[in-house]
Short mmCIF file of C-alpha atoms in Angstrom, two decimals:
data_model
loop_
_atom_site.label_atom_id
_atom_site.label_comp_id
_atom_site.label_asym_id
_atom_site.label_seq_id
_atom_site.Cartn_x
_atom_site.Cartn_y
_atom_site.Cartn_z
CA MET A 1467 -56.26 39.48 11.32
CA TRP A 1468 -55.40 37.86 7.95
CA ALA A 1469 -51.62 37.52 8.63
CA THR A 1470 -51.71 34.20 10.41
CA PRO A 1471 -53.84 32.36 7.78
CA LEU A 1472 -51.77 33.84 4.96
CA MET A 1473 -48.58 32.77 6.64
CA LYS A 1474 -49.91 29.28 7.09
CA LEU A 1475 -50.90 29.28 3.39
CA ASP A 1476 -47.48 30.52 2.34
CA LEU A 1477 -45.73 27.90 4.43
CA SER A 1478 -47.98 25.15 3.10
CA PHE A 1479 -47.33 26.30 -0.49
CA VAL A 1480 -43.59 26.42 0.04
CA GLY A 1481 -43.65 22.95 1.68
CA LEU A 1482 -45.72 21.58 -1.19
CA ALA A 1483 -43.47 23.19 -3.79
CA LEU A 1484 -40.36 21.77 -2.15
CA PHE A 1485 -41.93 18.28 -1.93
CA LEU A 1486 -43.04 18.36 -5.58
CA GLY A 1487 -39.65 19.70 -6.57
CA LEU A 1488 -37.91 16.89 -4.77
CA ILE A 1489 -40.21 14.33 -6.40
CA ILE A 1490 -39.40 15.82 -9.85
CA LEU A 1491 -35.68 15.81 -9.07
CA VAL A 1492 -35.78 12.16 -8.03
CA LEU A 1493 -37.79 11.27 -11.17
CA PHE A 1494 -35.27 13.02 -13.37
CA GLU A 1495 -32.43 11.23 -11.57
CA ILE A 1496 -34.15 7.84 -12.09
CA ILE A 1497 -34.60 8.63 -15.80
CA ARG A 1498 -30.94 9.67 -16.01
CA ILE A 1499 -29.81 6.45 -14.26
CA ASN A 1500 -31.96 4.28 -16.55
CA SER A 1501 -30.51 6.09 -19.55
CA TYR A 1502 -26.97 5.38 -18.34
CA ARG A 1503 -27.83 1.76 -17.45
CA GLY A 1504 -29.07 1.20 -21.00
CA ARG A 1505 -25.58 2.15 -22.34
CA THR A 1506 -23.31 0.62 -19.73
CA PRO A 1507 -22.62 -2.98 -18.61
CA PRO A 1508 -25.10 -4.48 -16.13
CA GLY A 1509 -24.71 -4.22 -12.40
CA PRO A 1510 -26.59 -3.73 -9.11
CA ARG A 1511 -29.32 -1.14 -9.35
CA PRO A 1512 -27.99 2.17 -8.04
CA LEU A 1513 -29.94 4.40 -5.67
CA PRO A 1514 -30.70 7.99 -6.77
CA PHE A 1515 -27.86 10.42 -6.05
CA VAL A 1516 -25.76 8.01 -3.94
CA GLY A 1517 -25.49 5.11 -6.38
CA SER A 1518 -23.97 1.97 -4.87
CA LEU A 1519 -22.30 3.88 -1.99
CA PRO A 1520 -24.56 2.50 0.80
CA HIS A 1521 -23.78 -1.11 -0.20
CA LEU A 1522 -20.05 -0.25 -0.52
CA ILE A 1523 -20.04 1.19 2.97
CA LYS A 1524 -22.14 -1.49 4.60
CA ASN A 1525 -20.41 -4.62 3.26
CA PRO A 1526 -17.72 -3.79 0.70
CA MET A 1527 -16.38 -7.30 0.21
CA GLU A 1528 -19.87 -8.74 -0.35
CA LEU A 1529 -20.45 -6.13 -3.04
CA VAL A 1530 -17.10 -6.86 -4.62
CA ARG A 1531 -17.77 -10.61 -4.66
CA SER A 1532 -21.17 -10.03 -6.32
CA MET A 1533 -19.84 -8.09 -9.30
CA SER A 1534 -18.66 -11.01 -11.33
CA GLN A 1535 -22.23 -12.49 -11.52
CA TYR A 1536 -23.14 -9.70 -14.01
CA GLY A 1537 -20.55 -10.90 -16.58
CA GLU A 1538 -17.11 -9.97 -17.71
CA LEU A 1539 -17.96 -6.30 -17.40
CA SER A 1540 -20.22 -4.76 -14.81
CA THR A 1541 -21.05 -1.28 -13.51
CA LEU A 1542 -21.04 0.27 -10.04
CA TYR A 1543 -22.04 3.87 -9.25
CA LEU A 1544 -20.01 6.10 -7.00
CA GLY A 1545 -22.67 8.65 -6.30
CA ARG A 1546 -24.00 9.63 -9.73
CA LYS A 1547 -20.89 8.50 -11.60
CA PRO A 1548 -20.62 5.05 -13.24
CA MET A 1549 -17.55 2.90 -12.64
CA ILE A 1550 -16.83 0.02 -15.04
CA THR A 1551 -15.62 -3.16 -13.31
CA LEU A 1552 -13.46 -5.63 -15.25
CA ASN A 1553 -14.23 -9.12 -13.97
CA THR A 1554 -12.10 -11.56 -16.03
CA ILE A 1555 -8.37 -11.74 -16.74
CA GLN A 1556 -9.08 -11.70 -20.48
CA VAL A 1557 -10.86 -8.29 -20.40
CA ILE A 1558 -8.39 -6.90 -17.95
CA LYS A 1559 -5.43 -7.74 -20.22
CA GLU A 1560 -7.32 -6.25 -23.18
CA ALA A 1561 -7.98 -3.02 -21.40
CA LEU A 1562 -5.01 -2.19 -19.18
CA VAL A 1563 -2.41 -2.56 -21.90
CA GLN A 1564 -4.06 0.40 -23.70
CA GLU A 1565 -3.07 4.01 -23.00
CA ALA A 1566 -6.73 4.88 -23.18
CA PHE A 1567 -7.31 3.15 -19.78
CA SER A 1568 -4.21 4.54 -18.13
CA GLY A 1569 -5.61 7.72 -16.50
CA ARG A 1570 -6.32 8.50 -12.88
CA PRO A 1571 -9.52 10.20 -11.76
CA ALA A 1572 -9.55 13.47 -9.96
CA MET A 1573 -10.55 12.60 -6.37
CA PRO A 1574 -11.81 15.58 -4.37
CA LEU A 1575 -10.42 14.03 -1.09
CA ILE A 1576 -6.95 13.46 -2.46
CA GLU A 1577 -6.83 16.97 -3.89
CA TRP A 1578 -8.15 18.62 -0.70
CA ILE A 1579 -5.71 16.87 1.68
CA GLY A 1580 -2.86 17.92 -0.62
CA LEU A 1581 -1.59 14.56 -1.86
CA THR A 1582 -1.62 15.68 -5.46
CA ASN A 1583 -1.56 18.98 -7.27
CA GLY A 1584 -0.76 17.60 -10.64
CA THR A 1585 2.60 16.34 -9.46
CA GLY A 1586 3.77 13.03 -8.01
CA ILE A 1587 3.37 9.48 -9.35
CA ILE A 1588 0.49 7.42 -8.04
CA MET A 1589 -2.64 9.57 -8.55
CA VAL A 1590 -1.34 11.77 -11.33
CA THR A 1591 -3.19 11.28 -14.65
CA PHE A 1592 -1.47 9.84 -17.68
CA GLY A 1593 0.61 12.27 -19.69
CA HIS A 1594 4.10 13.64 -20.33
CA ALA A 1595 4.71 14.93 -16.82
CA TRP A 1596 3.65 11.56 -15.29
CA ARG A 1597 5.92 9.69 -17.70
CA GLN A 1598 8.90 11.88 -16.80
CA GLN A 1599 8.26 11.43 -13.03
CA ARG A 1600 7.80 7.67 -13.31
CA ARG A 1601 10.84 7.17 -15.59
CA PHE A 1602 13.03 9.17 -13.24
CA ALA A 1603 11.72 7.42 -10.15
CA LEU A 1604 12.19 3.97 -11.62
CA HIS A 1605 15.73 4.80 -12.82
CA THR A 1606 16.70 6.29 -9.45
CA LEU A 1607 15.19 3.50 -7.41
CA ARG A 1608 17.21 1.03 -9.37
CA ASN A 1609 20.37 3.03 -8.69
CA PHE A 1610 19.64 3.35 -5.00
CA GLY A 1611 18.13 0.05 -4.11
CA LEU A 1612 16.44 -1.99 -6.73
CA ARG A 1613 19.60 -3.54 -8.13
CA LYS A 1614 19.28 -7.12 -7.01
CA LYS A 1615 22.21 -7.38 -4.59
CA SER A 1616 21.68 -3.96 -3.12
CA VAL A 1617 18.07 -4.42 -2.19
CA GLU A 1618 18.80 -7.99 -0.86
CA ASP A 1619 21.49 -6.54 1.43
CA ARG A 1620 19.06 -3.95 2.74
CA VAL A 1621 16.23 -6.40 3.38
CA LEU A 1622 18.48 -9.10 4.90
CA GLU A 1623 20.03 -6.58 7.23
CA GLU A 1624 16.61 -5.37 8.26
CA SER A 1625 15.27 -8.92 8.65
CA ARG A 1626 17.84 -9.47 11.45
CA TYR A 1627 16.46 -6.40 13.24
CA LEU A 1628 12.91 -7.58 12.68
CA ILE A 1629 13.51 -11.14 14.02
CA SER A 1630 15.23 -9.66 17.11
CA GLU A 1631 12.39 -7.28 17.65
CA MET A 1632 9.69 -9.91 17.40
CA LEU A 1633 11.56 -12.28 19.76
CA LYS A 1634 11.84 -9.58 22.43
CA ALA A 1635 8.33 -10.71 23.39
CA GLU A 1636 9.10 -14.45 22.99
CA GLY A 1637 6.36 -16.57 24.45
CA LYS A 1638 4.14 -13.57 25.13
CA SER A 1639 1.12 -12.24 23.28
CA MET A 1640 2.15 -9.40 21.00
CA ASN A 1641 0.69 -7.36 18.15
CA PRO A 1642 3.12 -7.66 15.17
CA GLN A 1643 1.88 -4.59 13.28
CA HIS A 1644 4.41 -2.03 14.37
CA ALA A 1645 7.52 -4.21 14.02
CA LEU A 1646 6.46 -5.36 10.52
CA GLN A 1647 5.55 -1.93 9.27
CA ASN A 1648 8.74 -0.42 10.66
CA ALA A 1649 10.82 -3.12 8.97
CA VAL A 1650 9.14 -2.65 5.64
CA SER A 1651 9.18 1.12 5.90
CA ASN A 1652 12.92 1.09 6.62
CA ILE A 1653 13.67 -0.27 3.17
CA ILE A 1654 11.95 2.56 1.26
CA CYS A 1655 13.24 5.05 3.83
CA SER A 1656 16.81 3.96 3.27
CA ILE A 1657 16.31 4.39 -0.52
CA VAL A 1658 14.40 7.69 -0.38
CA PHE A 1659 15.89 9.35 2.68
CA GLY A 1660 19.16 7.47 2.95
CA ASP A 1661 18.54 6.11 6.45
CA ARG A 1662 16.52 3.63 8.50
CA PHE A 1663 14.65 4.22 11.75
CA ASN A 1664 14.91 2.27 15.01
CA TYR A 1665 11.85 0.47 16.13
CA ASP A 1666 11.70 2.60 19.28
CA ASP A 1667 12.01 5.91 17.45
CA LYS A 1668 9.00 7.75 18.83
CA ARG A 1669 8.65 10.29 16.01
CA PHE A 1670 8.78 7.64 13.33
CA SER A 1671 6.35 5.40 15.25
CA TYR A 1672 3.96 8.33 15.36
CA LEU A 1673 4.30 8.90 11.61
CA LEU A 1674 3.48 5.21 10.96
CA LYS A 1675 0.51 5.49 13.29
CA ILE A 1676 -1.00 8.50 11.46
CA LEU A 1677 -0.13 6.85 8.10
CA ASN A 1678 -2.26 3.89 9.17
CA GLU A 1679 -5.10 6.19 10.19
CA ASN A 1680 -5.09 7.83 6.79
CA PHE A 1681 -5.11 4.55 4.91
CA MET A 1682 -8.16 3.55 7.01
CA LEU A 1683 -10.05 6.83 6.71
CA ALA A 1684 -9.34 7.50 3.02
CA GLY A 1685 -10.92 4.26 1.83
CA ALA A 1686 -13.70 4.04 4.47
CA ALA A 1687 -17.07 5.74 4.61
CA VAL A 1688 -15.66 9.17 5.43
CA GLY A 1689 -13.50 9.15 2.37
CA GLU A 1690 -16.21 7.93 0.02
CA PHE A 1691 -18.72 10.42 1.41
CA PHE A 1692 -16.23 13.30 1.02
CA ASN A 1693 -15.71 12.40 -2.65
CA LEU A 1694 -19.56 12.51 -3.08
CA VAL A 1695 -20.12 15.83 -1.24
CA PRO A 1696 -16.74 17.64 -0.93
CA PHE A 1697 -18.30 20.77 0.56
CA ILE A 1698 -18.15 18.99 4.00
CA LYS A 1699 -14.56 20.17 4.08
CA HIS A 1700 -15.90 23.30 5.70
CA PHE A 1701 -17.35 21.37 8.62
CA PRO A 1702 -15.82 19.35 11.52
CA GLY A 1703 -15.50 15.59 11.25
CA PRO A 1704 -13.06 12.73 10.77
CA HIS A 1705 -11.99 14.12 7.40
CA GLN A 1706 -10.33 16.94 9.25
CA LYS A 1707 -8.09 14.37 10.92
CA LEU A 1708 -7.15 13.11 7.48
CA LYS A 1709 -6.09 16.61 6.51
CA GLN A 1710 -4.12 17.12 9.72
CA ASN A 1711 -2.34 13.79 9.38
CA THR A 1712 -1.43 14.52 5.79
CA ASN A 1713 0.01 17.89 6.72
CA GLU A 1714 2.24 16.19 9.27
CA LEU A 1715 3.35 13.47 6.88
CA VAL A 1716 4.10 15.92 4.07
CA GLY A 1717 5.84 18.20 6.63
CA PHE A 1718 8.15 15.28 7.51
CA ILE A 1719 9.06 14.96 3.84
CA ARG A 1720 9.64 18.70 3.47
CA ASP A 1721 11.96 18.63 6.49
CA GLU A 1722 13.93 15.81 4.87
CA VAL A 1723 14.18 17.76 1.62
CA LYS A 1724 15.34 20.86 3.41
CA GLU A 1725 18.01 18.91 5.31
CA HIS A 1726 19.17 17.23 2.09
CA LYS A 1727 19.49 20.63 0.36
CA GLU A 1728 21.77 21.83 3.13
CA THR A 1729 24.03 18.75 3.09
CA LEU A 1730 23.94 17.89 -0.63
CA ASP A 1731 27.22 16.71 -2.20
CA PRO A 1732 26.72 16.86 -5.99
CA ASP A 1733 29.55 14.32 -6.48
CA SER A 1734 28.07 11.81 -4.13
CA PRO A 1735 24.28 11.60 -4.10
CA ARG A 1736 23.07 9.49 -1.17
CA ASP A 1737 19.50 8.62 -2.05
CA PHE A 1738 16.39 9.49 -4.10
CA ILE A 1739 16.05 13.02 -2.65
CA ASP A 1740 19.67 13.88 -3.52
CA ALA A 1741 19.26 12.49 -7.04
CA TYR A 1742 16.07 14.54 -7.53
CA LEU A 1743 17.65 17.74 -6.29
CA LEU A 1744 20.43 17.23 -8.83
CA GLU A 1745 17.84 16.56 -11.54
CA ILE A 1746 16.10 19.86 -10.70
CA GLU A 1747 19.42 21.70 -11.21
CA LYS A 1748 20.11 19.74 -14.39
CA GLN A 1749 16.68 20.50 -15.87
CA LYS A 1750 16.25 24.18 -14.99
CA SER A 1751 14.81 24.68 -18.44
CA ASN A 1752 12.12 22.07 -17.64
CA GLU A 1753 10.75 23.63 -14.43
CA ASP A 1754 7.19 22.52 -15.28
CA THR A 1755 8.19 18.91 -14.58
CA PHE A 1756 11.07 18.88 -12.14
CA HIS A 1757 10.82 21.29 -9.19
CA GLU A 1758 10.85 21.08 -5.42
CA GLU A 1759 7.08 20.56 -5.05
CA SER A 1760 7.17 17.62 -7.48
CA LEU A 1761 10.07 16.22 -5.44
CA VAL A 1762 8.04 16.48 -2.25
CA MET A 1763 4.98 14.75 -3.88
CA SER A 1764 7.03 11.98 -5.52
CA ALA A 1765 8.90 11.25 -2.25
CA THR A 1766 5.61 11.26 -0.39
CA ASP A 1767 4.08 8.77 -2.87
CA LEU A 1768 7.07 6.43 -2.55
CA PHE A 1769 7.01 6.60 1.26
CA LEU A 1770 3.25 6.04 1.54
CA ALA A 1771 3.20 3.15 -0.95
CA GLY A 1772 6.41 1.54 0.36
CA SER A 1773 5.32 1.70 4.05
CA ASN A 1774 1.98 0.02 4.06
CA THR A 1775 1.06 -2.48 1.30
CA THR A 1776 3.83 -5.01 1.77
CA ALA A 1777 3.58 -4.86 5.59
CA THR A 1778 -0.20 -5.43 5.34
CA THR A 1779 0.39 -8.50 3.09
CA ILE A 1780 2.80 -9.96 5.62
CA ARG A 1781 0.32 -9.38 8.46
CA TRP A 1782 -2.30 -11.36 6.50
CA GLY A 1783 0.42 -13.97 5.85
CA LEU A 1784 0.90 -14.54 9.62
CA ILE A 1785 -2.78 -15.13 9.96
CA PHE A 1786 -2.88 -17.75 7.17
CA LEU A 1787 0.27 -19.45 8.42
CA ILE A 1788 -1.05 -19.76 11.99
CA GLN A 1789 -4.40 -20.96 10.70
CA ASN A 1790 -2.52 -23.56 8.57
CA PRO A 1791 0.25 -24.87 10.88
CA ASP A 1792 1.00 -27.73 8.42
CA VAL A 1793 1.96 -25.17 5.80
CA GLN A 1794 4.09 -23.23 8.32
CA ASP A 1795 5.95 -26.38 9.39
CA ARG A 1796 6.44 -27.62 5.88
CA CYS A 1797 7.99 -24.24 4.88
CA HIS A 1798 10.28 -24.32 7.87
CA GLU A 1799 11.43 -27.81 7.12
CA GLU A 1800 12.21 -26.92 3.52
CA ILE A 1801 14.05 -23.75 4.47
CA VAL A 1802 16.17 -25.44 7.14
CA ARG A 1803 16.90 -28.41 4.83
CA VAL A 1804 18.29 -25.93 2.19
CA LEU A 1805 19.72 -23.13 4.33
CA GLY A 1806 20.09 -24.46 7.86
CA TYR A 1807 19.57 -21.98 10.66
CA ASP A 1808 22.60 -19.75 10.15
CA ARG A 1809 22.33 -18.53 6.58
CA LEU A 1810 19.55 -16.17 5.77
CA PRO A 1811 17.86 -16.60 2.40
CA CYS A 1812 18.69 -14.71 -0.83
CA MET A 1813 16.69 -14.35 -4.03
CA ASP A 1814 18.74 -17.02 -5.74
CA ASP A 1815 17.22 -19.51 -3.28
CA ARG A 1816 13.73 -19.27 -4.76
CA ASP A 1817 14.18 -22.26 -7.11
CA LYS A 1818 15.53 -24.34 -4.19
CA LEU A 1819 12.56 -23.43 -2.03
CA PRO A 1820 9.54 -24.03 -4.30
CA TYR A 1821 7.02 -24.71 -1.54
CA THR A 1822 8.04 -21.63 0.41
CA TYR A 1823 8.04 -19.49 -2.74
CA ALA A 1824 4.61 -20.83 -3.55
CA THR A 1825 3.46 -20.00 -0.02
CA VAL A 1826 4.58 -16.42 -0.43
CA HIS A 1827 2.48 -16.11 -3.61
CA GLU A 1828 -0.49 -17.78 -2.00
CA ILE A 1829 -0.33 -15.21 0.82
CA GLN A 1830 -0.58 -12.48 -1.79
CA ARG A 1831 -3.46 -14.20 -3.54
CA CYS A 1832 -5.48 -14.66 -0.31
CA ALA A 1833 -4.51 -11.38 1.27
CA ASN A 1834 -5.89 -9.62 -1.80
CA ILE A 1835 -5.19 -6.22 -0.19
CA VAL A 1836 -6.64 -4.14 -3.08
CA PRO A 1837 -9.76 -6.21 -4.11
CA MET A 1838 -10.80 -3.79 -6.85
CA GLY A 1839 -7.28 -2.66 -7.89
CA VAL A 1840 -6.13 0.92 -7.95
CA VAL A 1841 -8.69 2.93 -9.84
CA HIS A 1842 -8.03 3.85 -13.46
CA GLU A 1843 -9.73 6.38 -15.73
CA THR A 1844 -10.18 6.56 -19.45
CA ILE A 1845 -8.26 9.46 -20.98
CA ARG A 1846 -10.29 9.46 -24.21
CA PRO A 1847 -13.42 7.85 -25.62
CA THR A 1848 -12.83 4.14 -26.33
CA LYS A 1849 -14.59 0.82 -26.89
CA LEU A 1850 -14.37 -2.41 -24.92
CA ARG A 1851 -16.23 -5.61 -25.67
CA GLY A 1852 -18.90 -3.76 -27.67
CA TYR A 1853 -19.49 -0.97 -25.18
CA ASP A 1854 -18.77 2.68 -25.89
CA ILE A 1855 -16.89 4.07 -22.92
CA SER A 1856 -16.70 7.82 -22.63
CA GLN A 1857 -13.66 9.78 -21.57
CA GLY A 1858 -13.34 10.22 -17.84
CA THR A 1859 -14.97 6.88 -16.92
CA MET A 1860 -13.50 5.21 -13.82
CA ILE A 1861 -12.24 1.64 -14.33
CA LEU A 1862 -11.89 -0.97 -11.59
CA THR A 1863 -10.11 -4.38 -11.88
CA ASN A 1864 -11.95 -7.03 -9.87
CA LEU A 1865 -8.96 -8.90 -8.48
CA SER A 1866 -11.20 -10.70 -6.05
CA ALA A 1867 -12.92 -12.42 -8.97
CA ILE A 1868 -9.58 -13.12 -10.73
CA PHE A 1869 -7.97 -14.59 -7.60
CA SER A 1870 -10.97 -16.88 -6.87
CA ASN A 1871 -11.85 -18.01 -10.37
CA LYS A 1872 -12.41 -21.82 -10.39
CA GLU A 1873 -11.08 -22.05 -13.95
CA HIS A 1874 -7.62 -20.77 -13.00
CA TRP A 1875 -6.99 -22.17 -9.45
CA LYS A 1876 -6.87 -25.73 -8.10
CA HIS A 1877 -8.03 -24.53 -4.68
CA PRO A 1878 -9.73 -21.14 -5.27
CA ASP A 1879 -11.54 -20.91 -1.95
CA SER A 1880 -8.88 -22.02 0.51
CA PHE A 1881 -5.30 -21.16 1.46
CA ASN A 1882 -3.19 -23.79 -0.30
CA PRO A 1883 0.33 -23.24 -1.81
CA GLU A 1884 -0.48 -26.04 -4.27
CA ASN A 1885 -2.13 -23.32 -6.33
CA PHE A 1886 1.38 -22.24 -7.32
CA LEU A 1887 2.97 -25.71 -7.80
CA ASP A 1888 2.83 -27.94 -10.86
CA GLU A 1889 2.39 -31.72 -10.80
CA ASN A 1890 6.08 -32.20 -10.17
CA GLY A 1891 6.19 -29.83 -7.18
CA HIS A 1892 7.92 -27.01 -9.09
CA PHE A 1893 6.86 -23.42 -8.72
CA SER A 1894 4.40 -22.36 -11.39
CA LYS A 1895 2.69 -18.93 -11.53
CA PRO A 1896 -0.63 -18.72 -13.37
CA GLN A 1897 -0.91 -15.85 -15.87
CA CYS A 1898 -3.95 -14.57 -14.06
CA PHE A 1899 -1.88 -13.71 -10.95
CA ILE A 1900 -1.57 -9.90 -11.33
CA PRO A 1901 -1.41 -8.36 -7.82
CA PHE A 1902 0.71 -5.51 -9.15
CA SER A 1903 -1.65 -4.81 -12.06
CA MET A 1904 -0.24 -4.57 -15.62
CA GLY A 1905 0.20 -2.24 -18.48
CA PRO A 1906 1.60 1.35 -18.36
CA ARG A 1907 0.28 1.66 -14.72
CA VAL A 1908 1.91 -1.52 -13.37
CA CYS A 1909 3.12 -0.94 -9.81
CA LEU A 1910 6.39 0.99 -9.80
CA GLY A 1911 7.63 -0.88 -6.74
CA GLU A 1912 6.80 -4.41 -7.92
CA THR A 1913 10.42 -5.60 -7.81
CA LEU A 1914 11.02 -4.13 -4.39
CA ALA A 1915 7.77 -5.63 -3.00
CA ARG A 1916 8.49 -9.08 -4.44
CA THR A 1917 11.96 -9.07 -2.89
CA GLU A 1918 10.69 -7.91 0.52
CA LEU A 1919 7.87 -10.45 0.61
CA PHE A 1920 10.11 -13.41 -0.20
CA LEU A 1921 13.06 -12.46 2.04
CA TYR A 1922 11.06 -11.26 5.05
CA ILE A 1923 8.56 -14.17 5.04
CA THR A 1924 11.29 -16.76 4.49
CA SER A 1925 13.57 -15.33 7.12
CA LEU A 1926 10.71 -15.26 9.65
CA LEU A 1927 9.62 -18.83 8.92
CA GLN A 1928 13.30 -19.96 9.27
CA GLN A 1929 13.78 -18.50 12.70
CA ILE A 1930 10.32 -18.18 14.40
CA HIS A 1931 7.36 -20.36 15.04
CA PHE A 1932 4.04 -18.43 15.08
CA SER A 1933 0.91 -19.38 17.00
CA TRP A 1934 -2.21 -17.87 18.55
CA PRO A 1935 -2.28 -16.84 22.20
CA PRO A 1936 -4.70 -18.76 24.49
CA ASP A 1937 -8.35 -17.92 23.68
CA PRO A 1938 -7.67 -15.70 20.55
CA GLN A 1939 -10.35 -13.40 19.42
CA PRO A 1940 -12.22 -14.61 16.24
CA LEU A 1941 -11.24 -12.68 13.10
CA ASP A 1942 -13.59 -11.54 10.36
CA MET A 1943 -11.58 -12.67 7.36
CA ASP A 1944 -13.16 -9.99 5.19
CA GLY A 1945 -10.93 -7.63 7.19
CA ILE A 1946 -11.36 -3.87 7.32
CA MET A 1947 -11.66 -1.95 4.04
CA GLY A 1948 -9.65 1.23 3.83
CA ALA A 1949 -7.37 2.33 1.03
CA VAL A 1950 -6.13 -1.22 1.32
CA ARG A 1951 -7.86 -4.23 2.92
CA ILE A 1952 -6.30 -4.84 6.30
CA PRO A 1953 -6.87 -7.52 8.87
CA GLN A 1954 -8.56 -6.81 12.16
CA PRO A 1955 -6.10 -6.18 14.96
CA PHE A 1956 -4.66 -9.46 16.24
CA ASN A 1957 -2.03 -10.81 18.67
CA ILE A 1958 0.33 -13.71 18.15
CA ILE A 1959 2.94 -15.65 20.07
CA CYS A 1960 6.50 -15.96 18.65
CA ARG A 1961 8.93 -18.65 19.70
CA SER A 1962 12.46 -19.05 18.44
CA ARG A 1963 12.67 -22.19 16.30
CA ASP A 1964 15.96 -23.41 17.81
CA THR A 1965 14.45 -23.35 21.34
CA LYS A 1966 11.05 -24.76 20.38
CA GLU A 1967 10.50 -28.28 21.63
#
């Protein structure tokens, strides 16, 4: 007869204990946060346990734009971990040139989906193995594509395919995403794999599709939440799609490596994979650095980075050019005056096309595809502007603040190529323009990306007039935040310039 009251008493006691325990846990977390905030730069007040994550998920660009109001340094919290944000070009230059700021954080999501296991280039932390991989990749990319004439030939050849592909739908509404991404991907593919892929290649189109899905998911809410609570890997959800997609992408690279091993001619390396296979053989005594798994990860990094960022920038560029038809027409007039319609541009034409060259840079500034830069991490305790920064602190570079600073830009809040022209109409690049970062972690593919952006955009403007279809859908110019900031899906109309009235 006493069982039921005792059970109720026990349940009440357990419930009360859990409630009090939760209150104490939250109080300790608030005390811990306040202790951190007293030693780190100012920033928005974080919530217990989740930090700034809800704000980052709800409106990421609004949060990014707000960070500079706290000063040259500010602090965000990814869950319980502080991230220092660098908000001025002066403090960015001071920090990023130092090795102390050249690490990469261990990201549970990246490790789980298998995009790094201590090998590769992009997300590997600073050290001897990373230096060796980067040095080899840079040297080999130069040999197989980054020499000026070689990369120009590849891009100009591909630009002809791209123009033809986009004009297949002349006068009709079309989404330019696939054609642009295929064209950009073909350059890194020709360097890494030794071949390009046709625009109607179904397998390659599928790979680009799942690549886009991963870029979206990795930087969106699912990716951020996974990094906060990685044990969700045991449960169903969109993160499982990330894992599946990555397995297929890496499987594609492994197939390429296997095929290259079977057809390798040591006297005539065809591409990056061949060169790496020869390096593995050459450095058998250095198996900790050069082995087949590190080849797969390095080739995957190059393929992922070389297939998305430049194409995304050009997609933003089409939006800005259609929204500013006077800029589009002025570029076309300058290009035709210098080149005519028959000769495609080369990199030596940049000085003769100052307005067009300025427009390419203005597209990069306004596209701002990585608003907070690629995350860094301190590899040892250091100091910056009077703050003690512990080892393992994540560092973000607020490129949004840099690219909209009224002190550095004539027209910071609008798309205007005059931002990159001096009073005489000559091209002039401000020192605060650092879309490829700087220091030891400066983008490995900067030369390739600059070449692609100038040659593709100039070729397209020479041959095609771009406009909106009737009744276009309004675009949120904040875009969609994933691993990079991409525009919302949009359609355009292309018309050949020599048939346009």
